[in-house]
Tab-separated table of C-alpha atoms in Angstrom:
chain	number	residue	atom	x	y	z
A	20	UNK	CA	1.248	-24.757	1.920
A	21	UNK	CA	-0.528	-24.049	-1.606
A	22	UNK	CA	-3.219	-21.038	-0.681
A	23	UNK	CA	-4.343	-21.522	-4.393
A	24	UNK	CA	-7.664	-22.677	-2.854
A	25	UNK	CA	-7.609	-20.200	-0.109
A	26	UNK	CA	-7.435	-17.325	-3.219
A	27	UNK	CA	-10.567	-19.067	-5.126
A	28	UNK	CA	-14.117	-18.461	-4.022
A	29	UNK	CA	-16.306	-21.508	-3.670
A	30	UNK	CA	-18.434	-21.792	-6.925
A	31	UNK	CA	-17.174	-18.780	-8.479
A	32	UNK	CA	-17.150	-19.223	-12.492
A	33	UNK	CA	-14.133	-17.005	-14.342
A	34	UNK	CA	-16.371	-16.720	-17.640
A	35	UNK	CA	-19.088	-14.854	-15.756
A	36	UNK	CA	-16.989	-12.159	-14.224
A	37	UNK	CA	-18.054	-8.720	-15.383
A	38	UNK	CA	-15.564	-6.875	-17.262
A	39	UNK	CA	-12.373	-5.153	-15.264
A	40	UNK	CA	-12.290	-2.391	-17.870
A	41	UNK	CA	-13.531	1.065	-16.149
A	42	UNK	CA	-14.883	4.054	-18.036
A	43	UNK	CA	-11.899	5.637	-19.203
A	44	UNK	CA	-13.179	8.590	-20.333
A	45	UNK	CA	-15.236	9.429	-16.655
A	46	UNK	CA	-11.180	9.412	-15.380
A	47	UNK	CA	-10.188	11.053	-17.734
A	48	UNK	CA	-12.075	14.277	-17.526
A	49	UNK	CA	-11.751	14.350	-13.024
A	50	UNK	CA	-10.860	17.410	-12.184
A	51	UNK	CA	-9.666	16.764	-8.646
A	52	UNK	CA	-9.057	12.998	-6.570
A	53	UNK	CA	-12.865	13.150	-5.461
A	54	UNK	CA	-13.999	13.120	-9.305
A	55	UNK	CA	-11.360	10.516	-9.770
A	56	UNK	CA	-12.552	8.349	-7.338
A	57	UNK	CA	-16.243	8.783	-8.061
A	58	UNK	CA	-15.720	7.700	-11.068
A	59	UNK	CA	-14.341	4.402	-9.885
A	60	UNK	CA	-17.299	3.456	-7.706
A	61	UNK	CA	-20.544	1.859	-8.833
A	62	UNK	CA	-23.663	3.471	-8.075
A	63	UNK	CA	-23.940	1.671	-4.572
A	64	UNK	CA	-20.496	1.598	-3.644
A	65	UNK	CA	-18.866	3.858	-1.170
A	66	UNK	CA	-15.468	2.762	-0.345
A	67	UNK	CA	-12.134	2.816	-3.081
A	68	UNK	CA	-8.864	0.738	-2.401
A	69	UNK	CA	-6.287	3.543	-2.972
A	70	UNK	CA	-2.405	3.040	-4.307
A	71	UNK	CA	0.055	5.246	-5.256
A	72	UNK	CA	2.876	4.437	-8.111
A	73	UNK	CA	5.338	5.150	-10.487
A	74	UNK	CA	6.517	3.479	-13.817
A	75	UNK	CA	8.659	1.747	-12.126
A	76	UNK	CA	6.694	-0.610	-10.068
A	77	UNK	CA	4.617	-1.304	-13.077
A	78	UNK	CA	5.294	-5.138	-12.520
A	79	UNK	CA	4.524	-4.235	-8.888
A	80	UNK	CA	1.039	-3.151	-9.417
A	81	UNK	CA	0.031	-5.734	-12.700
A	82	UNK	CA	0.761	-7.948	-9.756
A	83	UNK	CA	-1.196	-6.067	-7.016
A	84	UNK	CA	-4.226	-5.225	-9.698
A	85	UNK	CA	-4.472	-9.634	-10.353
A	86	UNK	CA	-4.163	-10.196	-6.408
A	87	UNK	CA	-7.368	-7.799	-6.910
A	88	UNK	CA	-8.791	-9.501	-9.437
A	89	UNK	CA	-8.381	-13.613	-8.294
A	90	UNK	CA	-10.711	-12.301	-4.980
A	91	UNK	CA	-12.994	-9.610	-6.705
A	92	UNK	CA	-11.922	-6.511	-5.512
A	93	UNK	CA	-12.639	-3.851	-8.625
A	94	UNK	CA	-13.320	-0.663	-6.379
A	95	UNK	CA	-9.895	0.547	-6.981
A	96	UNK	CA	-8.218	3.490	-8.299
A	97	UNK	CA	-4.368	4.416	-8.941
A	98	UNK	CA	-2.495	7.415	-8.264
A	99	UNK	CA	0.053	7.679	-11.296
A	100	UNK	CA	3.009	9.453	-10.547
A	101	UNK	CA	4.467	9.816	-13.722
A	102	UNK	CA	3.049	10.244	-17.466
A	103	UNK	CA	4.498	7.015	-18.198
A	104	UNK	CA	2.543	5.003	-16.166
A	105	UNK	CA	-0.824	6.922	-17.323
A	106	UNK	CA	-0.052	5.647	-20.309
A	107	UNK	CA	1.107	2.293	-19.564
A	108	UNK	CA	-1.779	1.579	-17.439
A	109	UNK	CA	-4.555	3.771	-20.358
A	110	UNK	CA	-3.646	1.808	-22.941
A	111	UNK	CA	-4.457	-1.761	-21.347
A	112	UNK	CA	-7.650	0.230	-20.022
A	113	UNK	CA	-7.066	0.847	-16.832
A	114	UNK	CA	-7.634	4.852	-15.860
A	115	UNK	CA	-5.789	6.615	-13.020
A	116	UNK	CA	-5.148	9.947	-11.639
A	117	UNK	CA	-2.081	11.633	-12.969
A	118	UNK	CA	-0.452	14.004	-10.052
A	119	UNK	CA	2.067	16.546	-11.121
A	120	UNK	CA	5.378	18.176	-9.543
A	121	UNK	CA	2.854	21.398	-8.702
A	122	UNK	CA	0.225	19.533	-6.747
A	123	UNK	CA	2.934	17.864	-4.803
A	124	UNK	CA	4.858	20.821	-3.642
A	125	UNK	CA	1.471	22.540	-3.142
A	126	UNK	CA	1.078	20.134	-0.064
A	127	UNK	CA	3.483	21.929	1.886
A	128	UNK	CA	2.851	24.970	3.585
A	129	UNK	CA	4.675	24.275	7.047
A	130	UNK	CA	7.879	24.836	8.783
A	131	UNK	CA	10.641	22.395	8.158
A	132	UNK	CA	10.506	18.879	9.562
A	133	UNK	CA	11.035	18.382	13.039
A	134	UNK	CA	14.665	16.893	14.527
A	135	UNK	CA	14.504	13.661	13.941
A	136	UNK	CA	11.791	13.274	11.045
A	137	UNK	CA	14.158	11.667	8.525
A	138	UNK	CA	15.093	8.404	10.375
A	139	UNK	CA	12.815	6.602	8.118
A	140	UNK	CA	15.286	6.384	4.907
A	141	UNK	CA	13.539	7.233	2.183
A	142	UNK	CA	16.972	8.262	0.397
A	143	UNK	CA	17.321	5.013	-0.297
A	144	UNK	CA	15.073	4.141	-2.571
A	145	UNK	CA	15.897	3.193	-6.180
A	146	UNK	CA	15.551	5.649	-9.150
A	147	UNK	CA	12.849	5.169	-11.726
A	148	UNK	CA	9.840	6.425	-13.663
A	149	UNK	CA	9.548	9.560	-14.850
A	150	UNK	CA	7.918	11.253	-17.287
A	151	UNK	CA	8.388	12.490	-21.151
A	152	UNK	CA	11.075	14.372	-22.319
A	153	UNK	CA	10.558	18.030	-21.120
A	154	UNK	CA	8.553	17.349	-18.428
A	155	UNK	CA	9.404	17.642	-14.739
A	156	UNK	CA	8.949	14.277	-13.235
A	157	UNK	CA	7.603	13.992	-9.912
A	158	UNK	CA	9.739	10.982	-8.886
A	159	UNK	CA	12.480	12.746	-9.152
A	160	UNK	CA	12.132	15.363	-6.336
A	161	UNK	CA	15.241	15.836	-3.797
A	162	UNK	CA	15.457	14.248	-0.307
A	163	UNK	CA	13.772	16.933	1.380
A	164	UNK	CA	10.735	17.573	-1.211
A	165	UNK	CA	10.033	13.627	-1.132
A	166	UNK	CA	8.284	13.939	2.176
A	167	UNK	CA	5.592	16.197	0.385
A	168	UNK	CA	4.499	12.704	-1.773
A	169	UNK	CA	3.090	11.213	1.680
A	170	UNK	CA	1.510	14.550	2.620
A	171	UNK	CA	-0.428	14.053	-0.295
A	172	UNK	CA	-1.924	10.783	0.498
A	173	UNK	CA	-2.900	12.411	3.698
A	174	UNK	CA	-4.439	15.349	1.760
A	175	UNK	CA	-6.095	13.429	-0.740
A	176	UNK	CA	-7.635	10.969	2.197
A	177	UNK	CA	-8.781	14.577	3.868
A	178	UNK	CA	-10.375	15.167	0.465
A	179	UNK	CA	-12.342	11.782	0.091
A	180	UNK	CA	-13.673	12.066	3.592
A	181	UNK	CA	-14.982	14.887	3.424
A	182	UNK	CA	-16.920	14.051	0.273
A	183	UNK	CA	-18.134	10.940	1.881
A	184	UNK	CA	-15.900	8.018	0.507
A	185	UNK	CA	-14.143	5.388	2.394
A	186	UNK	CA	-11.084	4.697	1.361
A	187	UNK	CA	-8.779	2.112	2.136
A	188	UNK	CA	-4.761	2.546	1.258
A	189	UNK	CA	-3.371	-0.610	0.038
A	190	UNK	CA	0.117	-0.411	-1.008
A	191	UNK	CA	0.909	-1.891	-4.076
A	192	UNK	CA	3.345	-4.803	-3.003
A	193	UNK	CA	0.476	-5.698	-0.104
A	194	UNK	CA	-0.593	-9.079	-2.287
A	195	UNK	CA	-4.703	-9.379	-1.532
A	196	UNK	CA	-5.610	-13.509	-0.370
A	197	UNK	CA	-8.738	-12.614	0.513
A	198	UNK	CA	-10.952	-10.080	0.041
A	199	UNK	CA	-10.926	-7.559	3.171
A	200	UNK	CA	-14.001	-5.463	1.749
A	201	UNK	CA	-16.026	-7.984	1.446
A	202	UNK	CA	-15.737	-10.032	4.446
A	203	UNK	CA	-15.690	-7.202	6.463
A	204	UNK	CA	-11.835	-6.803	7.634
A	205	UNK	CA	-11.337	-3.216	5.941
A	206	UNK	CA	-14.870	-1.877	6.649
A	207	UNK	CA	-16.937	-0.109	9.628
A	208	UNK	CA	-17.827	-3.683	10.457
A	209	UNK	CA	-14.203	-3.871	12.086
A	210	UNK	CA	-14.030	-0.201	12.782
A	211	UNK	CA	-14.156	2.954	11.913
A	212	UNK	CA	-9.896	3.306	12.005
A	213	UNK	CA	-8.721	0.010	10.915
A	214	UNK	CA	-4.558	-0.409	9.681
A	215	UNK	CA	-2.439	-2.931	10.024
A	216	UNK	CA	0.382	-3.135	12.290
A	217	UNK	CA	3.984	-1.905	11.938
A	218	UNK	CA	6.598	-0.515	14.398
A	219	UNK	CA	7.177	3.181	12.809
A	220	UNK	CA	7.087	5.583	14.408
A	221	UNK	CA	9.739	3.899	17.053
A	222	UNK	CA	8.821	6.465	19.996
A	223	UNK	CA	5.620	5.314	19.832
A	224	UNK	CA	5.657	2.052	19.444
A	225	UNK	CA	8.453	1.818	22.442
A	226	UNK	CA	5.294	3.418	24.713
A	227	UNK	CA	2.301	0.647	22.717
A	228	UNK	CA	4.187	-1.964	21.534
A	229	UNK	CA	3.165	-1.487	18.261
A	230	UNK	CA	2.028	0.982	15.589
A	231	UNK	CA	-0.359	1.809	12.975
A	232	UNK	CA	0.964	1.319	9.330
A	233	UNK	CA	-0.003	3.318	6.400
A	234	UNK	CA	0.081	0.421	4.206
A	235	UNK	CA	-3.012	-1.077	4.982
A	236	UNK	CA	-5.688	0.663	6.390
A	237	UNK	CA	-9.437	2.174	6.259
A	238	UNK	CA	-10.438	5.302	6.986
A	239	UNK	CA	-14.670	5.507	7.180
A	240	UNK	CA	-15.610	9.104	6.038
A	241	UNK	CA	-17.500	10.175	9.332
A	242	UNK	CA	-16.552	13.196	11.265
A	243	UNK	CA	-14.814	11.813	14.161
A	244	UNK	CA	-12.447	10.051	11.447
A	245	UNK	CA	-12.088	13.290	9.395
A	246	UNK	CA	-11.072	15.407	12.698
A	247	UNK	CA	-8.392	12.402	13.712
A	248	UNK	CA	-7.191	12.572	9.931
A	249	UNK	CA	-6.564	16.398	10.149
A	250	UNK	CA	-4.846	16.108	12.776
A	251	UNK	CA	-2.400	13.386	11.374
A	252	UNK	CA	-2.179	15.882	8.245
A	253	UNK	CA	-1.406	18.822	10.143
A	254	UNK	CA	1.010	16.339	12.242
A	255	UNK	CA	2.620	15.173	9.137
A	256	UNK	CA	3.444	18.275	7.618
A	257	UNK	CA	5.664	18.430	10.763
A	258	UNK	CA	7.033	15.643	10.643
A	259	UNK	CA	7.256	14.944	6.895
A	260	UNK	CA	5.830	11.804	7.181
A	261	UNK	CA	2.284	10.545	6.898
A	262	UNK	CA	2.561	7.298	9.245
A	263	UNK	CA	4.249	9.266	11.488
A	264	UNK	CA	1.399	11.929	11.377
A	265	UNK	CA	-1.331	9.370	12.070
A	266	UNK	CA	-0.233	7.594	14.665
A	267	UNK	CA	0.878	11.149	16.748
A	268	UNK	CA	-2.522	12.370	15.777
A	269	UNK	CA	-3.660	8.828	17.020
A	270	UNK	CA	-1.675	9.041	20.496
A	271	UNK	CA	-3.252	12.837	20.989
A	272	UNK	CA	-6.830	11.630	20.857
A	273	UNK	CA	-6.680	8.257	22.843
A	274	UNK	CA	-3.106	8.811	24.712
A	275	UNK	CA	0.204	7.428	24.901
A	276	UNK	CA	-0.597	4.792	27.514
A	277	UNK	CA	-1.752	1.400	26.424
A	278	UNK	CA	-3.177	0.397	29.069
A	279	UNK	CA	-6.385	2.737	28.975
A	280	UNK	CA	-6.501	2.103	25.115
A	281	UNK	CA	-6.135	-0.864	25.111
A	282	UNK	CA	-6.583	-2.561	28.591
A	283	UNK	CA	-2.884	-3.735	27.554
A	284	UNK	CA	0.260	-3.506	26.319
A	285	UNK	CA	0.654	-3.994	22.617
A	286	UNK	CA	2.429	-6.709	20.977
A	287	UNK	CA	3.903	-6.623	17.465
A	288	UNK	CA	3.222	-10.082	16.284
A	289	UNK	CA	-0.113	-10.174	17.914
A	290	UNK	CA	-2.744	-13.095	16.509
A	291	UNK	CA	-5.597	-10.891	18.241
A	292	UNK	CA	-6.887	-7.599	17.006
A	293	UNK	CA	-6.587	-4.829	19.153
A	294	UNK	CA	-9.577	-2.114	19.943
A	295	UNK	CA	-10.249	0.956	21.369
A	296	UNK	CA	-14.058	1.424	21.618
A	297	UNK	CA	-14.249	5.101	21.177
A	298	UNK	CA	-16.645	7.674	22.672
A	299	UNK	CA	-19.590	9.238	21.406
A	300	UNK	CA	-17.120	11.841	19.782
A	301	UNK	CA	-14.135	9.290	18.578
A	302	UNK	CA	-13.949	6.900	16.426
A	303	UNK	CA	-13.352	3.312	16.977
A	304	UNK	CA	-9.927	2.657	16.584
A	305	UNK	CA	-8.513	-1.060	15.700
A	306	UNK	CA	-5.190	-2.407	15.181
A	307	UNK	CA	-5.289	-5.729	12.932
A	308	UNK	CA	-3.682	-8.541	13.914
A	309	UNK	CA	-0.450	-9.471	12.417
A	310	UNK	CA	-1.808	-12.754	11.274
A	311	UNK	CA	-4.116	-11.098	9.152
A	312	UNK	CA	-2.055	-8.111	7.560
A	313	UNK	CA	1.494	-9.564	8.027
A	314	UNK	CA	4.265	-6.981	7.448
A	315	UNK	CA	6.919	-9.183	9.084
A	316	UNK	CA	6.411	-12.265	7.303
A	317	UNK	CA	9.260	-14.673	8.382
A	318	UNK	CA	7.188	-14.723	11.254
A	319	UNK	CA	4.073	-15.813	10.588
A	320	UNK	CA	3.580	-19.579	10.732
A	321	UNK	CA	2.513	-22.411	7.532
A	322	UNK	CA	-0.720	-22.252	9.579
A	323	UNK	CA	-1.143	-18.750	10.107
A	324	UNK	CA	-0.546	-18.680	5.843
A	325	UNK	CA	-3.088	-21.137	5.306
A	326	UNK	CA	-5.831	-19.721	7.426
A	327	UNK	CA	-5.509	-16.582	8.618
A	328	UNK	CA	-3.410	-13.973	6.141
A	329	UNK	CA	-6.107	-11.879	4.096
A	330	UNK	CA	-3.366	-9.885	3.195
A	331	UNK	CA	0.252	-10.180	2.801
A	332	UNK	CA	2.721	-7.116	3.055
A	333	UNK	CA	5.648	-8.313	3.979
A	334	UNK	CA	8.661	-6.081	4.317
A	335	UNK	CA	11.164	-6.217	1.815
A	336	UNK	CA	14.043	-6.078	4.789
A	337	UNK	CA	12.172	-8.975	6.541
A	338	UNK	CA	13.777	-12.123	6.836
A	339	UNK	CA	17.073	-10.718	4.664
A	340	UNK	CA	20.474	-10.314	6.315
A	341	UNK	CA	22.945	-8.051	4.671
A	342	UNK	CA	25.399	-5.373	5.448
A	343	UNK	CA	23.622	-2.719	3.746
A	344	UNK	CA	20.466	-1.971	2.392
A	345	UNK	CA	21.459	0.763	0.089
A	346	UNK	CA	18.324	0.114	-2.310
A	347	UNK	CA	16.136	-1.730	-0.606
A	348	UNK	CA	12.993	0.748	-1.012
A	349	UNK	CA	13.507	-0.138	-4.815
A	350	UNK	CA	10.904	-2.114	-6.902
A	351	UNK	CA	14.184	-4.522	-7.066
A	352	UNK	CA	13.725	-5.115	-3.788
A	353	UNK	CA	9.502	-5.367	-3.048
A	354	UNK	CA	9.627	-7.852	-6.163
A	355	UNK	CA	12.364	-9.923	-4.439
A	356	UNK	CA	10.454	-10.337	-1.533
A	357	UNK	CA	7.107	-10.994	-2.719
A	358	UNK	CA	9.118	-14.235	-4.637
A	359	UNK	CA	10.415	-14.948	-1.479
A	360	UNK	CA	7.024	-15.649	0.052
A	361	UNK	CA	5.584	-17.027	-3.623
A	362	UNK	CA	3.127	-13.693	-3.735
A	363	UNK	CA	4.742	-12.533	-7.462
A	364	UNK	CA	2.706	-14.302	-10.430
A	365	UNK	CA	4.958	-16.017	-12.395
A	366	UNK	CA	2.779	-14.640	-15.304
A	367	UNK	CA	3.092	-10.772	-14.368
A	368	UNK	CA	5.002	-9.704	-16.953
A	369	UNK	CA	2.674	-11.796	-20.155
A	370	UNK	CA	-0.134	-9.052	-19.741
A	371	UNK	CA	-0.862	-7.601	-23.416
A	372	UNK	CA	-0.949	-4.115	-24.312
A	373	UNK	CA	-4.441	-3.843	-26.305
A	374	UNK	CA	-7.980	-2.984	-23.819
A	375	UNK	CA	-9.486	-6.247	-24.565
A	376	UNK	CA	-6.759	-8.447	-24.738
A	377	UNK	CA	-5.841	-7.130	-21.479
A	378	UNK	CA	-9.217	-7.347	-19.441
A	379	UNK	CA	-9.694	-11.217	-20.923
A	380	UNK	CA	-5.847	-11.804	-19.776
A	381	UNK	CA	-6.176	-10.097	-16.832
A	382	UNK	CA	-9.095	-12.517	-15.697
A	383	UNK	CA	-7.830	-15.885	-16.973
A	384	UNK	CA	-4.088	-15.379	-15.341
A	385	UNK	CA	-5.895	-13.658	-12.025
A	386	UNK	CA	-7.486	-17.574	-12.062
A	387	UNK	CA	-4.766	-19.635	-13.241
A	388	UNK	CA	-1.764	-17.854	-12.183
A	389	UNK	CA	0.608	-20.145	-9.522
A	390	UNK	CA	1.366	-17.680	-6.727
A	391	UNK	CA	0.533	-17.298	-2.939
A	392	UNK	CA	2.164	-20.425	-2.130
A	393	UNK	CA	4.005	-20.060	1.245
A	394	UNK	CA	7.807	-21.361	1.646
A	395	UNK	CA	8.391	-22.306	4.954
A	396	UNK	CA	11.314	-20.576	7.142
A	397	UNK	CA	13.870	-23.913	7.114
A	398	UNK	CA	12.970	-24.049	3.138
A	399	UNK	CA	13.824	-20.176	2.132
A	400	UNK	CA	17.547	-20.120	3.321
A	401	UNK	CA	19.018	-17.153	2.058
A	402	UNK	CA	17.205	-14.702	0.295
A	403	UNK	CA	17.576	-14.349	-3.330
A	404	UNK	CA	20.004	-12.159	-4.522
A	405	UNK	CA	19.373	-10.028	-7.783
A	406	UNK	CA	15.796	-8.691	-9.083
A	407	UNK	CA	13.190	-10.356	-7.701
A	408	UNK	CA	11.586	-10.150	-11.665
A	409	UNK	CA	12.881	-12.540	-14.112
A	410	UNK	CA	15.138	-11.512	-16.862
A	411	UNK	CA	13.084	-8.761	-19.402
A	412	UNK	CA	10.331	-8.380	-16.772
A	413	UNK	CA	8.718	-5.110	-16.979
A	414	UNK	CA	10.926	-4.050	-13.917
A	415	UNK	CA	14.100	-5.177	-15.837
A	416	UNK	CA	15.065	-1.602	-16.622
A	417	UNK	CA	13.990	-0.389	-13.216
A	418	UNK	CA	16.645	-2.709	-11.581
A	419	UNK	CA	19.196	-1.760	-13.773
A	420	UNK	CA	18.385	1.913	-12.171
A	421	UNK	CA	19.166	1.545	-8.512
A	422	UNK	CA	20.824	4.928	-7.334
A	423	UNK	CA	23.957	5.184	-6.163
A	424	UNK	CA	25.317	5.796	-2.962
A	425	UNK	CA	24.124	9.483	-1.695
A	426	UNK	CA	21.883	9.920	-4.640
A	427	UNK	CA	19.726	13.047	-4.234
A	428	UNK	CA	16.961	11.540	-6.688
A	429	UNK	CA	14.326	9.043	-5.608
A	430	UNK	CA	10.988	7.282	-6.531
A	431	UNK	CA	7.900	6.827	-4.683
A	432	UNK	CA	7.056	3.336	-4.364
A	433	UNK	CA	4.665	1.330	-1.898
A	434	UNK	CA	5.218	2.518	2.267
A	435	UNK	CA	8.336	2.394	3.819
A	436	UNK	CA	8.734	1.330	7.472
A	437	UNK	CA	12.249	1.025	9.065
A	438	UNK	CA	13.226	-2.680	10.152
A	439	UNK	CA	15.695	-2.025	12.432
């Protein structure tokens, strides 16, 4: 099934798209996430698509920021977790906020993580990034500090709310098809708690059927959604772990039973959304469909593809049958699955370094570029072995990087949810 005309918006004309290049110099001088992300909204605009990343998913996001692009999504802003993507991503134009080591470990003030926090294995992931000589890179915490990188997501959502910006977290291997702001998906038009649908934490979804994943979701900046989000921060810090922070802060304010949530129990490969209306003091709380925000891609049918994804995040575990998944967190590993669904431009790794050359690249390949074309189950067989980016890509040297067994170094890439 080609989705090329699925990505392409009826009557839209390339040569009139406004420029992608953002004021550099307004991100620059932000002082703090809410300057940051002001600075990435237009005067009428009140909701920024959020990722987080390090210099090693570079191809990663180039691909993420022309899945962006192809359905006109430019209310976006990147959290750089190294200086070497700043300057990768500065010197083709595109600004983002730089977080250092201090502002990370400033995120935790709590007691230790509860028994049973690190089942989600975040050791795993590959090592990569980093910044210049002399510096102290923040992808390189230990095992036990890397938990602090998703409290910050949760503090830096706390932060937007509360200046009155909607933000939606979009990780950067979840390839857009359509666009979810605009048509209403990832907006208070759907609700006011909207995230796509996972399985971590396990407790939980062994009592729903289902959970909310951090991957893909909006957050409206209105009170009741600021008090829920607290909670899932203070949860978090707990728990060292942001998804499992919301969706305990989630199960405190509407319960653990499904059935008055929901009127039912969940189910993980749902085509329906799932709603709970909310009171006059809580916020209306839905649950996407799987159709529409895949995670588990191998099953979602050619028709579900064709019509109903708006955004694909499939797992990079899903579908893949190994003996061990040492690095499968690494950018290795997202790449090879997003060419394992056809979501990885086969142009990603062309894009030019100079601010002009970039922005005209960026919105002729966004066009033009053959990807999103879904490979049926009985056509994928195994699944491919290796990087998922050709030889020389921009993750080549990432790749080469993967950490060894027991390695106490790590890199944040896109969300992590457990498989099995």
């Amino acid at each position: 099934v080609n989705l090329e005309g699925v990505w392409r918006v009826a009557g839209r004309d390339s040569s009139r798209l406004p420029s992608t290049l953002p004021d550099l110099e307004a991100a620059r001088s932000a002082t703090n996430v809410t300057s940051f992300a002001r600075s990435r909204l237009g005067p009428t605009e009140s909701t920024l698509v959020l990722t987080y990343a390090s210099f090693s998913y570079r191809t990663t996001l180039m691909n993420w920021m022309l899945s962006l692009e192809r359905v006109g999504v430019r209310s976006f802003g990147v959290i750089c977790l190294d200086q070497e993507l700043r300057t990768f991503l500065e010197t083709r134009g595109i600004p983002c906020y730089l977080v250092d080591a201090d502002e990370i470990r400033s995120t935790s003030k709590s007691a230790p993580p509860a028994k049973g926090a690190g089942k989600r294995r975040r050791s795993s992931r590959a090592t990569g990034g980093g910044t210049a000589a002399g510096d102290e890179s923040i992808t390189k915490l230990s095992v036990k500090q890397i938990g602090r990188l998703w409290i910050l997501r949760l503090t830096h959502l706390v932060e937007l709310l509360e200046a009155g910006i909607n933000v939606v977290f979009s990780d950067s291997d979840a390839v857009w098809v359509k666009n979810a702001l605009a048509n209403g998906l990832l907006s208070e038009r759907t609700g006011d708690i909207v995230m796509s649908r996972g399985k971590f934490p396990f407790d939980l979804t062994a009592k729903w059927g289902a959970a909310g994943c951090m991957g893909v979701g909006f957050f409206r900046a209105i009170p009741s959604v600021l008090n829920v989000v607290k909670k899932g921060l203070s949860e978090g810090l707990v728990n060292n772990d942001d998804q499992v922070g919301m969706n305990r802060a989630l199960a405190s304010v509407f319960g653990e039973d499904p059935i008055p949530m929901f009127g039912h129990k969940l189910e993980l490969y749902s085509p329906q959304h799932d709603v709970v209306p909310g009171l006059s003091n809580q916020p209306r709380f839905v649950l996407l469909s799987h159709n529409s925000v895949p995670r588990f891609c191998n099953a979602v049918t050619e028709q579900a593809w064709a019509t109903e994804v708006q955004i694909a995040h499939c797992h990079p575990r899903d579908g893949v049958v190994a003996k061990t998944h040492k690095n499968w967190g690494s950018s290795m590993a997202r790449n090879a699955v997003l060419e394992r669904y056809g979501l990885l431009c086969d142009l990603v790794d062309t894009a030019p370094e100079e601010q002009a050359a970039f922005s005209a690249w960026l919105t002729e390949t966004a066009v033009t570029c053959k990807f999103c074309t879904f490979v049926a189950s009985s056509d994928r067989g195994e699944a491919p072995k290796g990087s998922g980016a050709s030889d020389g890509s921009l993750n080549s040297l990432a790749s080469a990087e993967a950490a060894p067994p027991g390695a106490e170094e790590i890199v944040l890439g896109p969300e992590v949810e457990e498989v099995d």
